[in-house]
Amino acid sequence: MANFPLVYFSVGVLALFPGVMPSVCFGQVAADSPRLSPLVKVIRNMESSAVALFVPTKGGLVSGTGTLIHPSGFVLTNNHVLPTNEGLALIGTDLPEHQKPEPFRVVGRLPEKDLAIVKLRSHGPFPAVPLGRSHDVMNGETVVVAGNPGGRGLVFTSGIISAKSVLSGAPNALVMTNYRDSRRDTYIQFDAASNGGNSGGGLINMDGQLIGVVWGGIRQEQNVGYAIPVDVVHQLIDEILEPEIRSGKWLGLQLKQDEFSAVVSHVVADSPAMEAGILSGDQLLAVNGQTLRHRVDWFLELSRLLAAGRPFGISLKRNEQAIDLTIRPIALKPEAASVDVNESELKPGLKFDFYHGHYSLVPNFDNVKPERSGVVATVDLNTMRQDRKDELAIRLQGYLKVPQDAVYRLIIQSDDGSKVSLNGRLVIDHDGNHHSLPRGKMLYLAKGLHALQIEYFEGNGAEDLQLLIESPAIRESLEKPITVPADMLWHREQAFEK
C-alpha cells in the first residue's frame, strides 16, 4: 500500500465508509473556533471564485486554472493554457460529480505577456475576487495559490512571497548590474506548492485580493513559483481585450494607463465619446449602473457591451460633479493606407541603414551617421549585420502591403530593443536591454500600403530581430504567426521621406 499513488489510497479509504461524506458527518465550525484562522477565511472567501479550466484538443485535454474577476463571468488566466478559443470550466471546490461544466470562450489574449481572459457563457452574477495591486508586495507576506494540478480539480496551497520582483531571463544577478536600461519583465516569486495545471491561477494576499497570475516555476529547484504581477493586467488590459477591434465598434476615447481608476486621457474629435459630452480628465464611475472599480472593469464592460452594439449609459465625475450620459457606438473604420504612394515607384524589400555604436536604448537615428545602407527582401538580421555581432543599430524603412481590410497582429521579436511605427505612429515599443522576447499589437488595417519603420539595437551577447504577422486574411498564419513574407514588404527607390 505504501507504494500506491495517493489517488488510489484515497479511493480505498472512502470505500471503507460508503455513503459517508464530510458534510454529513460534521456541522458548521463555530465562529470563534481557532480553526478559522485568517488563512482559512481568505480561502473560504475566494474558493467559489476559483475556476478549473479544461480545453479539449486533438492531442487530449489541456487543463489550467483561472480566477473570476468580474460578476459577469470574466475569468483571468494564462494564454498558454488556452490552445483553442473554447473550453469548459468547473467553478469552486464542490466534487466534480456535483458540478455542471460551464462553457467558456476566449475574449482576449496577450500572448507576449502570457495573459488571457475568458467569458463564461452564463451571465451570473458570479462571486469575483477583487483585483489588488502588486507595486507594494512585501517579501515574506503570506499568500494563497489556487490551482487545478493534473486537472483533478481545485486545491489551495499557501506560502510566502520569496521575492517581490525577479527579472525574467536574467543570466545571474551579478551580470545584470551592467545593465542600466533593462526592460525585462519581472515576476513575483513565491514558495507555495504549485504544479502542472496551476498555470493561470490566482496569487491571493491576506486581504483576499488577487495580486498575481501564477505562471510557472523551476522544476530543478524546490518551492520556486512565479506569478505575473497584477499591475501588468491593470496597465495592459486594453491590449489584452482590444474590445473595439474585436467588436468592430468605436467610441473614440482613451483612458490613462498609469491610473488605477478609469480616468479619460483623450477624446477623439467627432467621435461618439465627444458627441456624448465626455471630456479629458473625466473619471468614469459606472456603465449601465454597473460600478467601475478600476480601468480593468471599463474594458471588461466594453468587451460585453460593444459586441451588442447598442447605446449604453455612462456615469462620470467631473470636478466633483456627477454626470450621467449616453454613448452610441459606431462602426470602426480600418486604419487608412498611405495615400501618397505611387506603386510604380516601388521596389521589393525594405531599405536599411546600419550603425555602429554602444547603445542601451534605440538611438535617435536622425542624429547619427550610418556606416552603410542596403535593401533586404525580409527582416533578415544576419544579412544586415554581416560579421558584426555586438554594438550595432539598424533602421529599416519602407511599406507593409496589406492584402485586404482585416484585423492583423504585428509582432516584433528582438534581442535587444526595438520599435515599430506604422503610418508615422509608434505601435510597438519594445525598447531596452532584454533577451529575445516578442511584443505585438493588434491592428485593424485597410487594404494597401502602410508606411513601415523598424528601429533596433543590439548591445552584446545574443542577438535577434524578427517581424511576424498573423491574420485571418493570411491563410498561412492561422495556426501561429509567420515571418512577414517578402511580397508584403516594399520600398521607394529614392530616399524614404521622414
XYZ file of C-alpha atoms in Angstrom:
498
model
C 0.000 0.000 0.000
C 2.820 2.410 0.751
C 3.861 2.390 -2.895
C 0.367 3.163 -4.233
C -0.281 6.641 -5.662
C -2.207 8.927 -3.354
C -5.324 8.827 -5.511
C -5.693 5.070 -5.028
C -5.166 5.358 -1.299
C -7.920 7.949 -1.106
C -10.363 5.770 -3.017
C -9.582 2.875 -0.696
C -10.295 4.919 2.417
C -13.608 6.198 1.123
C -14.648 2.639 0.259
C -14.422 1.710 3.953
C -17.147 4.232 4.728
C -19.648 4.004 1.859
C -22.147 6.838 1.735
C -20.374 8.844 4.439
C -19.421 12.357 3.344
C -17.734 15.013 5.488
C -20.631 17.431 5.037
C -22.985 14.803 6.533
C -20.760 13.892 9.459
C -19.779 17.331 10.684
C -21.660 20.523 11.467
C -20.586 24.108 10.983
C -17.405 25.261 12.695
C -18.038 27.746 15.487
C -17.350 31.346 14.522
C -14.836 31.727 17.361
C -13.008 28.472 16.619
C -9.207 28.818 16.354
C -9.505 26.659 13.243
C -10.932 29.701 11.457
C -7.524 31.290 11.014
C -7.004 34.319 8.753
C -5.697 31.933 6.096
C -8.820 29.760 6.248
C -11.033 32.843 5.995
C -9.211 34.062 2.882
C -9.600 30.674 1.198
C -13.270 30.458 2.201
C -13.957 33.864 0.692
C -12.304 33.126 -2.646
C -12.782 29.401 -3.240
C -16.065 29.903 -5.121
C -14.265 32.349 -7.449
C -11.511 29.921 -8.449
C -12.057 28.153 -11.753
C -10.660 24.906 -13.164
C -10.297 25.245 -16.942
C -10.335 22.408 -19.472
C -9.692 22.769 -23.204
C -10.291 19.744 -25.477
C -7.708 19.349 -28.251
C -6.826 16.666 -30.781
C -3.980 15.571 -28.528
C -6.042 15.366 -25.350
C -7.378 17.616 -22.624
C -5.370 20.696 -21.610
C -6.070 21.826 -18.046
C -5.318 25.049 -16.234
C -6.709 27.462 -13.693
C -8.346 30.871 -13.682
C -9.919 33.418 -11.350
C -13.280 35.144 -11.680
C -12.550 38.882 -11.642
C -15.983 40.244 -12.604
C -19.562 39.271 -11.655
C -20.478 38.933 -15.349
C -18.259 35.854 -15.630
C -14.884 37.138 -16.852
C -12.016 34.846 -15.845
C -8.339 35.870 -15.820
C -5.803 33.182 -16.735
C -2.656 32.403 -18.766
C -2.663 32.401 -22.538
C -0.698 29.149 -22.750
C -3.481 27.092 -21.116
C -5.857 28.033 -23.966
C -4.712 26.293 -27.174
C -8.161 26.950 -28.696
C -10.818 29.599 -28.117
C -13.413 27.431 -26.361
C -13.489 25.104 -23.376
C -15.270 24.035 -20.211
C -14.950 25.315 -16.656
C -15.672 23.913 -13.202
C -16.286 26.647 -10.655
C -15.419 26.287 -6.988
C -14.448 23.296 -4.874
C -17.501 21.028 -4.972
C -16.741 17.482 -6.070
C -16.958 17.171 -9.882
C -19.947 14.820 -9.604
C -21.904 17.706 -8.063
C -20.960 20.219 -10.758
C -22.143 21.018 -14.254
C -19.406 22.094 -16.695
C -19.733 25.724 -17.728
C -18.805 26.508 -21.369
C -16.497 29.457 -21.953
C -14.927 31.303 -24.856
C -11.773 33.389 -25.081
C -12.493 37.126 -25.330
C -8.941 38.444 -25.127
C -5.306 37.387 -25.357
C -1.905 38.988 -24.993
C 0.411 36.086 -25.879
C 3.632 38.025 -25.305
C 2.709 38.531 -21.643
C 1.014 35.102 -21.354
C -2.273 36.651 -20.234
C -5.806 35.901 -21.397
C -9.415 36.457 -20.365
C -12.301 34.077 -20.973
C -16.039 34.685 -20.581
C -18.318 32.085 -19.031
C -21.472 31.516 -21.079
C -23.834 32.070 -18.131
C -24.461 35.695 -17.236
C -24.093 35.280 -13.470
C -23.762 37.134 -11.261
C -20.674 35.242 -10.133
C -18.614 35.831 -6.984
C -15.438 37.630 -8.037
C -12.054 38.156 -6.405
C -11.130 41.855 -6.174
C -8.040 42.899 -8.105
C -5.356 44.288 -5.827
C -2.070 45.970 -6.689
C 1.378 44.430 -6.893
C 3.545 47.540 -6.597
C 3.566 47.260 -2.801
C 4.008 43.480 -2.447
C 6.212 42.649 0.542
C 8.795 39.912 0.888
C 7.590 37.437 3.494
C 3.882 38.216 3.322
C 1.545 35.238 3.294
C -0.135 34.273 0.037
C -2.583 31.640 -1.194
C -2.403 29.857 -4.549
C -5.466 28.319 -6.194
C -4.703 25.582 -8.700
C -6.007 22.662 -10.721
C -2.984 20.317 -10.591
C -3.187 17.494 -13.080
C -6.752 18.529 -13.915
C -8.032 16.873 -10.720
C -9.968 19.927 -9.552
C -9.258 22.915 -7.377
C -6.853 22.809 -4.454
C -5.271 25.530 -2.346
C -1.737 25.919 -1.048
C -0.131 28.674 0.978
C 3.308 30.137 1.450
C 5.118 33.448 1.389
C 6.413 35.933 -1.131
C 10.027 34.844 -1.566
C 10.992 37.771 -3.807
C 8.710 40.640 -4.742
C 10.460 41.216 -8.075
C 12.539 38.751 -10.113
C 13.918 39.560 -13.565
C 12.828 37.386 -16.465
C 15.576 35.657 -18.411
C 18.420 37.167 -16.396
C 21.640 35.078 -16.537
C 22.568 35.994 -12.952
C 22.310 38.944 -10.596
C 25.964 39.985 -10.991
C 25.760 40.218 -14.774
C 22.588 42.306 -14.543
C 24.452 45.031 -12.616
C 25.931 46.009 -16.002
C 22.507 46.842 -17.478
C 21.056 50.245 -16.688
C 18.149 50.253 -19.135
C 16.788 46.745 -18.737
C 13.187 46.422 -19.875
C 12.844 42.774 -18.896
C 9.591 41.523 -17.443
C 9.555 40.935 -13.703
C 7.737 38.234 -11.754
C 6.691 37.663 -8.159
C 8.430 34.610 -6.685
C 6.536 32.552 -4.080
C 7.132 29.262 -2.272
C 3.590 27.829 -2.106
C 3.352 24.427 -3.800
C 2.423 24.823 -7.460
C 2.290 22.047 -10.051
C 1.272 21.402 -13.640
C -2.312 22.606 -14.080
C -1.869 25.532 -11.678
C -0.959 27.885 -14.526
C -3.325 30.838 -14.681
C -4.440 30.519 -11.063
C -4.644 33.416 -8.668
C -1.945 34.519 -6.239
C -4.030 35.926 -3.383
C -2.854 38.074 -0.461
C -4.277 38.045 3.050
C -6.636 40.897 2.180
C -8.284 38.468 -0.233
C -7.054 40.388 -3.281
C -5.569 38.942 -6.439
C -2.001 40.249 -6.722
C -0.628 37.911 -9.392
C -1.348 35.262 -12.003
C 0.571 32.019 -11.462
C 2.774 31.488 -14.475
C 5.319 28.733 -13.849
C 8.277 27.590 -11.817
C 11.668 25.901 -11.923
C 11.349 22.130 -11.717
C 15.004 21.714 -10.743
C 14.527 23.905 -7.656
C 12.232 23.374 -4.707
C 9.419 25.758 -3.773
C 10.083 28.188 -6.611
C 6.959 29.513 -8.291
C 6.459 32.641 -10.376
C 3.440 34.871 -10.861
C 2.805 37.715 -13.300
C 2.210 40.866 -11.203
C -1.404 42.029 -11.377
C -0.245 45.569 -12.179
C 0.621 44.221 -15.652
C -3.082 43.400 -16.058
C -4.074 46.900 -14.907
C -1.639 48.509 -17.360
C -2.284 46.298 -20.401
C -5.958 45.337 -20.085
C -6.756 47.357 -23.218
C -4.244 45.287 -25.213
C -5.477 42.016 -23.716
C -9.088 42.673 -24.734
C -8.930 45.184 -27.640
C -12.743 45.434 -27.395
C -13.173 47.964 -30.215
C -11.151 45.979 -32.748
C -12.716 42.652 -31.772
C -16.272 44.036 -31.898
C -15.834 46.349 -34.879
C -17.367 49.218 -32.865
C -15.752 52.544 -31.939
C -16.156 55.069 -29.106
C -13.151 57.366 -29.540
C -11.826 57.749 -26.013
C -8.706 56.611 -24.201
C -8.005 56.075 -20.506
C -4.876 56.980 -18.581
C -2.700 53.879 -18.477
C -0.973 54.699 -15.201
C -4.174 55.341 -13.256
C -5.851 52.642 -11.152
C -9.260 54.246 -11.664
C -10.914 54.827 -15.057
C -9.798 58.372 -15.940
C -10.168 59.684 -19.506
C -6.880 60.838 -21.059
C -8.033 61.714 -24.579
C -11.239 62.146 -26.585
C -11.065 61.954 -30.384
C -12.701 64.799 -32.301
C -16.079 63.988 -33.878
C -16.208 60.652 -32.076
C -19.164 59.105 -30.227
C -17.402 59.994 -26.968
C -17.188 63.667 -27.926
C -20.802 63.720 -29.103
C -21.853 62.192 -25.778
C -20.109 65.047 -23.931
C -17.180 63.152 -22.391
C -14.086 65.270 -21.677
C -10.455 64.539 -20.944
C -9.996 64.239 -17.177
C -13.449 62.775 -16.522
C -13.486 59.843 -14.103
C -15.812 57.078 -15.282
C -17.808 55.699 -12.353
C -20.361 53.266 -13.806
C -21.647 51.735 -17.041
C -25.372 50.950 -17.259
C -25.446 51.147 -13.467
C -22.537 48.677 -13.042
C -19.883 50.278 -10.816
C -16.404 50.636 -12.290
C -13.832 49.839 -9.610
C -10.876 50.455 -11.914
C -9.915 50.693 -15.586
C -9.994 46.886 -15.893
C -13.750 46.969 -15.248
C -14.211 49.546 -18.025
C -12.613 47.323 -20.652
C -14.449 44.240 -19.401
C -17.743 46.112 -19.742
C -16.772 47.274 -23.235
C -15.981 43.703 -24.233
C -19.542 42.779 -23.330
C -21.440 45.890 -24.456
C -19.703 46.698 -27.743
C -20.434 43.202 -29.020
C -24.137 44.064 -28.653
C -23.584 47.370 -30.468
C -26.342 49.253 -28.630
C -26.172 52.639 -26.843
C -25.325 52.455 -23.145
C -25.234 54.773 -20.180
C -22.118 56.184 -18.509
C -21.961 57.817 -15.084
C -18.911 60.002 -14.508
C -17.427 62.579 -12.171
C -16.156 65.949 -13.388
C -14.820 68.471 -10.887
C -16.733 66.698 -8.097
C -19.949 66.894 -10.148
C -21.825 63.674 -11.018
C -22.970 63.467 -14.641
C -24.977 60.801 -16.497
C -24.521 60.433 -20.261
C -25.471 58.082 -23.080
C -22.918 56.980 -25.666
C -23.731 55.448 -29.051
C -21.023 53.224 -30.589
C -20.475 53.427 -34.345
C -18.734 51.123 -36.825
C -14.946 51.042 -36.520
C -13.135 52.015 -39.709
C -9.808 50.393 -40.611
C -6.638 52.456 -40.363
C -6.194 54.014 -43.796
C -3.259 53.136 -46.028
C -0.717 55.784 -47.066
C -2.374 57.999 -49.694
C 0.744 59.412 -51.382
C 2.250 56.164 -52.677
C 2.641 55.562 -56.403
C 3.048 51.800 -56.702
C 5.019 52.189 -59.938
C 7.833 53.732 -57.864
C 8.067 50.739 -55.524
C 10.773 48.090 -55.369
C 10.744 44.829 -53.369
C 12.104 44.751 -49.829
C 12.931 47.298 -47.140
C 15.714 49.887 -47.134
C 18.029 49.723 -44.134
C 20.739 51.864 -42.579
C 23.366 50.160 -40.409
C 25.097 51.881 -37.478
C 27.982 51.105 -35.133
C 27.866 52.238 -31.510
C 27.281 51.313 -27.892
C 23.567 51.655 -27.137
C 21.298 50.780 -24.228
C 18.187 52.239 -25.896
C 17.126 52.715 -29.505
C 19.007 55.852 -30.640
C 17.658 58.912 -32.411
C 18.739 57.836 -35.874
C 18.438 61.363 -37.265
C 21.424 62.350 -35.100
C 23.815 59.535 -36.071
C 25.529 58.650 -39.329
C 25.115 55.173 -40.846
C 28.134 53.029 -41.670
C 26.377 51.536 -44.678
C 22.961 51.098 -46.294
C 21.196 48.480 -48.352
C 17.980 46.602 -49.107
C 16.707 43.316 -47.638
C 13.846 41.231 -49.014
C 12.654 40.406 -45.480
C 13.706 41.430 -41.983
C 16.886 39.334 -42.027
C 19.301 40.308 -39.258
C 22.164 38.101 -40.471
C 22.154 39.706 -43.906
C 22.212 43.217 -42.455
C 24.779 42.743 -39.696
C 27.173 40.585 -41.754
C 30.080 39.730 -39.409
C 29.292 42.301 -36.709
C 27.513 40.743 -33.707
C 27.514 43.403 -30.973
C 27.196 47.175 -30.512
C 25.099 47.911 -33.555
C 21.834 49.557 -34.553
C 19.589 49.310 -37.610
C 16.754 51.362 -39.063
C 14.536 49.758 -41.712
C 12.021 51.767 -43.739
C 9.507 51.008 -46.431
C 5.913 49.857 -46.742
C 3.796 46.995 -45.453
C 1.464 45.871 -48.240
C -1.810 44.748 -46.658
C -3.803 42.337 -48.870
C -7.299 43.253 -47.629
C -9.238 45.117 -44.941
C -8.821 42.885 -41.882
C -7.520 42.573 -38.344
C -3.781 41.880 -38.226
C -1.453 41.205 -35.335
C 2.025 42.577 -35.979
C 4.791 41.141 -33.777
C 8.408 42.170 -33.322
C 10.779 39.715 -31.649
C 14.102 41.189 -30.664
C 17.228 40.969 -28.542
C 17.868 43.750 -27.579
C 15.481 46.678 -28.068
C 13.204 47.574 -30.970
C 10.367 49.857 -32.038
C 7.813 49.566 -34.836
C 5.983 52.525 -36.372
C 3.160 52.340 -38.895
C 1.972 55.366 -40.873
C 4.114 57.587 -38.656
C 2.588 56.227 -35.428
C 4.557 54.214 -32.872
C 2.590 50.979 -32.484
C 5.099 48.733 -30.662
C 7.640 49.971 -28.106
C 9.938 47.059 -27.262
C 12.960 49.140 -26.275
C 15.721 48.479 -23.746
C 18.159 45.693 -22.913
C 16.406 42.333 -22.823
C 16.732 38.774 -24.057
C 14.835 37.586 -27.126
C 11.187 38.390 -26.480
C 8.158 39.025 -28.709
C 5.922 42.089 -28.442
C 2.820 42.505 -30.564
C -0.036 44.834 -31.426
C -3.488 44.100 -32.850
C -4.364 46.446 -35.720
C -7.373 46.905 -37.997
C -5.777 47.870 -41.313
C -7.194 48.866 -44.674
C -6.001 47.227 -47.865
C -2.994 48.967 -49.356
C 0.470 50.237 -48.481
C 1.228 51.345 -44.932
C 4.437 53.258 -44.181
C 6.600 50.980 -42.011
C 9.629 51.781 -39.871
C 11.560 49.345 -37.655
C 14.255 50.572 -35.251
C 16.601 48.162 -33.494
C 19.777 47.998 -31.435
C 21.971 45.189 -30.118
C 24.222 45.694 -27.104
C 26.134 42.481 -26.533
C 25.559 38.758 -26.187
C 22.857 37.024 -28.193
C 21.016 38.937 -30.908
C 17.650 38.551 -32.629
C 15.318 40.547 -34.862
C 12.185 39.122 -36.478
C 8.998 40.689 -37.844
C 5.983 38.367 -37.631
C 2.319 38.644 -38.550
C -0.924 36.743 -38.064
C -4.380 37.391 -39.500
C -7.460 35.595 -40.827
C -6.535 37.292 -44.108
C -3.250 35.327 -44.272
C -4.020 31.634 -44.511
C -0.514 30.502 -43.541
C -0.743 32.370 -40.211
C -3.984 30.826 -38.952
C -2.277 28.380 -36.573
C 0.667 30.556 -35.498
C 2.380 33.807 -36.536
C 4.599 33.686 -39.610
C 7.545 35.791 -40.734
C 6.233 38.738 -42.747
C 6.733 37.473 -46.325
C 8.689 39.312 -48.993
C 5.572 40.073 -51.049
C 4.299 42.288 -48.207
C 7.478 44.428 -47.920
C 8.286 47.253 -50.361
C 10.260 50.487 -50.543
C 10.640 53.552 -52.724
C 13.789 53.686 -54.782
C 14.507 57.263 -53.719
C 15.253 58.160 -50.113
C 12.410 57.369 -47.753
C 10.764 60.555 -46.525
C 10.999 61.144 -42.767
